[in-house]
Coordinates of C-alpha atoms in Angstrom, one line a residue:
M1 CA 17.6 6.8 -6.1
T2 CA 16.1 9.0 -8.8
T3 CA 12.8 8.0 -10.4
D4 CA 12.1 8.1 -14.1
A5 CA 9.6 11.0 -14.7
T6 CA 8.3 9.4 -17.8
A7 CA 7.8 5.8 -16.5
P8 CA 4.5 4.8 -14.9
W9 CA 4.1 4.2 -11.2
L10 CA 2.8 0.9 -9.8
I11 CA 0.9 1.6 -6.5
V12 CA 0.1 -1.7 -4.7
G13 CA -2.3 -1.9 -1.8
L14 CA -1.6 -5.1 0.2
G15 CA -4.3 -7.2 1.7
N16 CA -6.3 -10.5 1.4
P17 CA -9.1 -10.9 -1.1
G18 CA -12.6 -11.8 0.1
P19 CA -15.3 -10.0 2.1
E20 CA -14.4 -11.8 5.4
Y21 CA -11.0 -10.0 5.4
A22 CA -12.3 -6.6 4.2
M23 CA -12.1 -4.7 7.5
N24 CA -9.1 -6.5 8.9
R25 CA -6.0 -4.6 10.1
H26 CA -4.0 -6.5 7.5
N27 CA -6.2 -5.1 4.7
V28 CA -5.5 -1.4 5.3
G29 CA -3.5 -1.4 2.0
F30 CA -6.7 -2.4 0.1
M31 CA -8.6 0.4 1.9
V32 CA -6.1 3.0 0.8
A33 CA -6.0 1.6 -2.8
D34 CA -9.9 1.7 -2.9
L35 CA -9.8 5.4 -1.9
L36 CA -7.2 6.2 -4.5
A37 CA -9.3 4.5 -7.1
E38 CA -12.3 6.6 -6.1
R39 CA -10.2 9.7 -6.4
I40 CA -9.0 8.7 -9.9
G41 CA -12.6 8.0 -10.8
G42 CA -12.3 4.4 -12.1
K43 CA -13.1 0.9 -11.2
F44 CA -10.7 -2.0 -10.5
K45 CA -10.7 -4.8 -13.2
R46 CA -9.1 -8.2 -13.1
A47 CA -5.7 -8.0 -14.9
G48 CA -5.2 -11.0 -17.2
K49 CA -2.7 -13.5 -15.8
A50 CA -1.4 -11.2 -13.1
Q51 CA -3.8 -12.4 -10.3
A52 CA -4.6 -8.8 -9.4
Q53 CA -7.2 -6.2 -9.7
V54 CA -5.9 -3.2 -11.6
L55 CA -6.9 0.4 -12.4
E56 CA -4.9 2.6 -14.8
G57 CA -5.2 6.4 -14.4
R58 CA -3.3 9.6 -13.6
I59 CA -2.4 11.4 -10.3
G60 CA -1.5 15.0 -10.0
A61 CA -2.6 18.3 -11.5
P62 CA -2.2 18.7 -15.3
G63 CA 1.4 19.6 -16.0
P64 CA 4.9 18.3 -15.3
Q65 CA 3.8 16.6 -12.0
N66 CA 1.0 14.6 -13.6
R67 CA 1.9 10.9 -13.4
R68 CA 0.6 7.8 -15.0
V69 CA -0.2 5.2 -12.4
I70 CA -1.3 1.6 -12.2
L71 CA -3.2 1.0 -9.0
A72 CA -3.3 -2.7 -8.0
K73 CA -4.7 -5.0 -5.4
P74 CA -3.1 -8.5 -5.5
M75 CA -5.8 -11.2 -5.4
S76 CA -3.3 -14.0 -4.4
F77 CA -3.4 -13.6 -0.6
M78 CA -1.0 -11.5 1.3
N79 CA 1.8 -14.1 1.8
V80 CA 2.3 -14.6 -1.9
S81 CA 1.9 -10.9 -3.1
G82 CA 5.3 -11.0 -4.8
G83 CA 4.1 -13.0 -7.9
P84 CA 1.4 -10.6 -8.9
V85 CA 3.4 -7.5 -8.2
T86 CA 6.4 -8.8 -10.2
G87 CA 4.0 -9.7 -13.1
L88 CA 2.5 -6.2 -13.1
R89 CA 6.0 -4.6 -12.9
D90 CA 7.1 -6.6 -16.0
F91 CA 3.9 -6.1 -18.0
Y92 CA 3.8 -2.3 -17.5
K93 CA 7.6 -1.9 -17.5
V94 CA 7.7 -0.1 -14.2
P95 CA 11.2 0.5 -12.7
V96 CA 11.5 -0.8 -9.1
G97 CA 12.0 2.8 -7.8
N98 CA 8.5 3.6 -9.1
I99 CA 6.8 0.9 -7.1
V100 CA 4.9 1.8 -3.9
A101 CA 3.6 -0.9 -1.4
I102 CA 1.0 0.3 1.1
H103 CA 0.8 -2.0 4.1
D104 CA 0.0 -2.4 7.8
E105 CA 3.0 -2.0 10.2
L106 CA 3.0 -3.6 13.7
D107 CA 6.1 -1.6 14.9
I108 CA 4.4 1.8 14.5
D109 CA 1.6 3.0 16.8
Y110 CA -1.9 3.2 15.4
G111 CA -2.5 6.6 13.8
T112 CA 1.2 7.0 12.8
M113 CA 2.5 6.7 9.3
R114 CA 6.0 6.5 7.8
L115 CA 7.2 6.5 4.2
K116 CA 10.5 5.0 3.2
L117 CA 12.5 3.5 0.3
G118 CA 13.9 0.0 0.7
G119 CA 14.8 -1.7 3.9
G120 CA 13.7 -4.9 5.6
D121 CA 10.3 -6.6 5.8
N122 CA 10.0 -6.5 9.6
G123 CA 8.3 -9.9 9.5
H124 CA 5.6 -8.7 7.2
N125 CA 4.8 -11.6 4.9
G126 CA 3.5 -9.5 2.0
L127 CA 6.7 -7.4 1.9
K128 CA 8.8 -10.6 2.4
S129 CA 7.2 -12.1 -0.7
I130 CA 7.6 -8.9 -2.8
T131 CA 11.3 -8.5 -1.7
K132 CA 12.0 -12.2 -2.5
S133 CA 10.6 -11.7 -6.0
M134 CA 12.3 -8.4 -7.0
G135 CA 14.6 -7.0 -4.3
A136 CA 13.9 -4.4 -1.6
D137 CA 14.4 -1.1 -3.5
Y138 CA 10.7 -0.1 -3.7
H139 CA 8.8 2.5 -1.7
R140 CA 6.7 1.6 1.3
V141 CA 3.8 3.5 2.9
R142 CA 3.7 2.0 6.4
F143 CA 0.4 2.4 8.1
G144 CA 0.8 1.9 11.9
I145 CA -1.5 -0.6 13.5
G146 CA 0.4 -1.1 16.8
R147 CA 1.3 -4.3 18.6
P148 CA -1.3 -6.9 19.7
P149 CA -2.5 -6.5 23.3
G150 CA -1.5 -9.0 26.0
R151 CA -0.6 -12.4 24.7
M152 CA -2.6 -12.2 21.5
Q153 CA -0.7 -13.8 18.6
V154 CA 0.4 -11.4 15.8
A155 CA -1.4 -13.5 13.1
D156 CA -4.7 -13.3 15.1
F157 CA -4.3 -9.5 15.6
V158 CA -3.7 -8.6 12.0
L159 CA -6.6 -10.8 10.8
K160 CA -9.0 -9.1 13.2
D161 CA -11.1 -6.0 12.2
F162 CA -10.1 -2.6 13.6
S163 CA -11.6 -2.0 17.0
S164 CA -14.6 0.4 17.4
T165 CA -12.3 3.0 18.9
E166 CA -9.8 2.7 16.0
R167 CA -12.7 2.9 13.5
K168 CA -13.5 6.4 14.7
E169 CA -10.2 7.6 13.2
L170 CA -9.9 5.1 10.4
D171 CA -11.4 7.1 7.5
Y172 CA -9.3 10.1 8.4
L173 CA -6.1 8.0 8.5
V174 CA -6.9 6.2 5.2
D175 CA -7.5 9.6 3.6
R176 CA -4.2 10.8 4.9
A177 CA -2.4 7.7 3.7
A178 CA -3.9 8.3 0.2
D179 CA -2.7 11.9 0.3
S180 CA 0.8 10.7 1.2
V181 CA 0.9 8.4 -1.8
E182 CA -0.2 11.2 -4.1
C183 CA 2.5 13.4 -2.7
L184 CA 5.1 10.7 -3.0
V185 CA 4.3 10.1 -6.7
T186 CA 4.0 13.8 -7.7
E187 CA 6.6 15.5 -5.4
G188 CA 9.0 12.8 -4.4
L189 CA 9.9 10.9 -1.2
E190 CA 11.6 13.7 0.8
R191 CA 8.7 16.0 0.4
A192 CA 6.2 13.3 1.3
Q193 CA 8.3 12.2 4.3
S194 CA 8.5 15.8 5.7
A195 CA 4.7 16.2 5.2
Y196 CA 3.4 12.9 6.4
N197 CA 6.0 11.0 8.5
S198 CA 4.7 11.2 12.1

């Protein structure tokens, strides 16, 4: 799928709103979006009816690779992310191929990242909701969190904070995920996959 070079990109960090969720594994999409916002040099604002916090800006060096981006954090809770994402897509007229969802991924070890276009939701409720709203042909930046230990339920695991051991590497990994999003938007999926898929 080719992306439209003139169309904006919608970059969505997935998570749950509220301070009690801020450091949960499930909120790593918000963490990456916050870092991208810092790099762009702006602050998130509530977006009208879209139930999301949004920041408009540009990514990439001046020139042909510079891209207009809408950075978003849905404020609707993870399981119903599809509504806000679809609302933003329609409002900003973003082609589905220019949408990136950044999310936690159970089936990938912690510290590992994979970028892809389309595919299933792997039981991830945020992706399930987005796919139900607008189809599966959007990009994903999958941030590995690994599987829960022992008999811990998946829901409990994703809604727990990263462990103290994991936190030692977390800043570096969030930074790397933000780099991969910038690479995807400015240089394309293949280049980003070869540089960041581990």
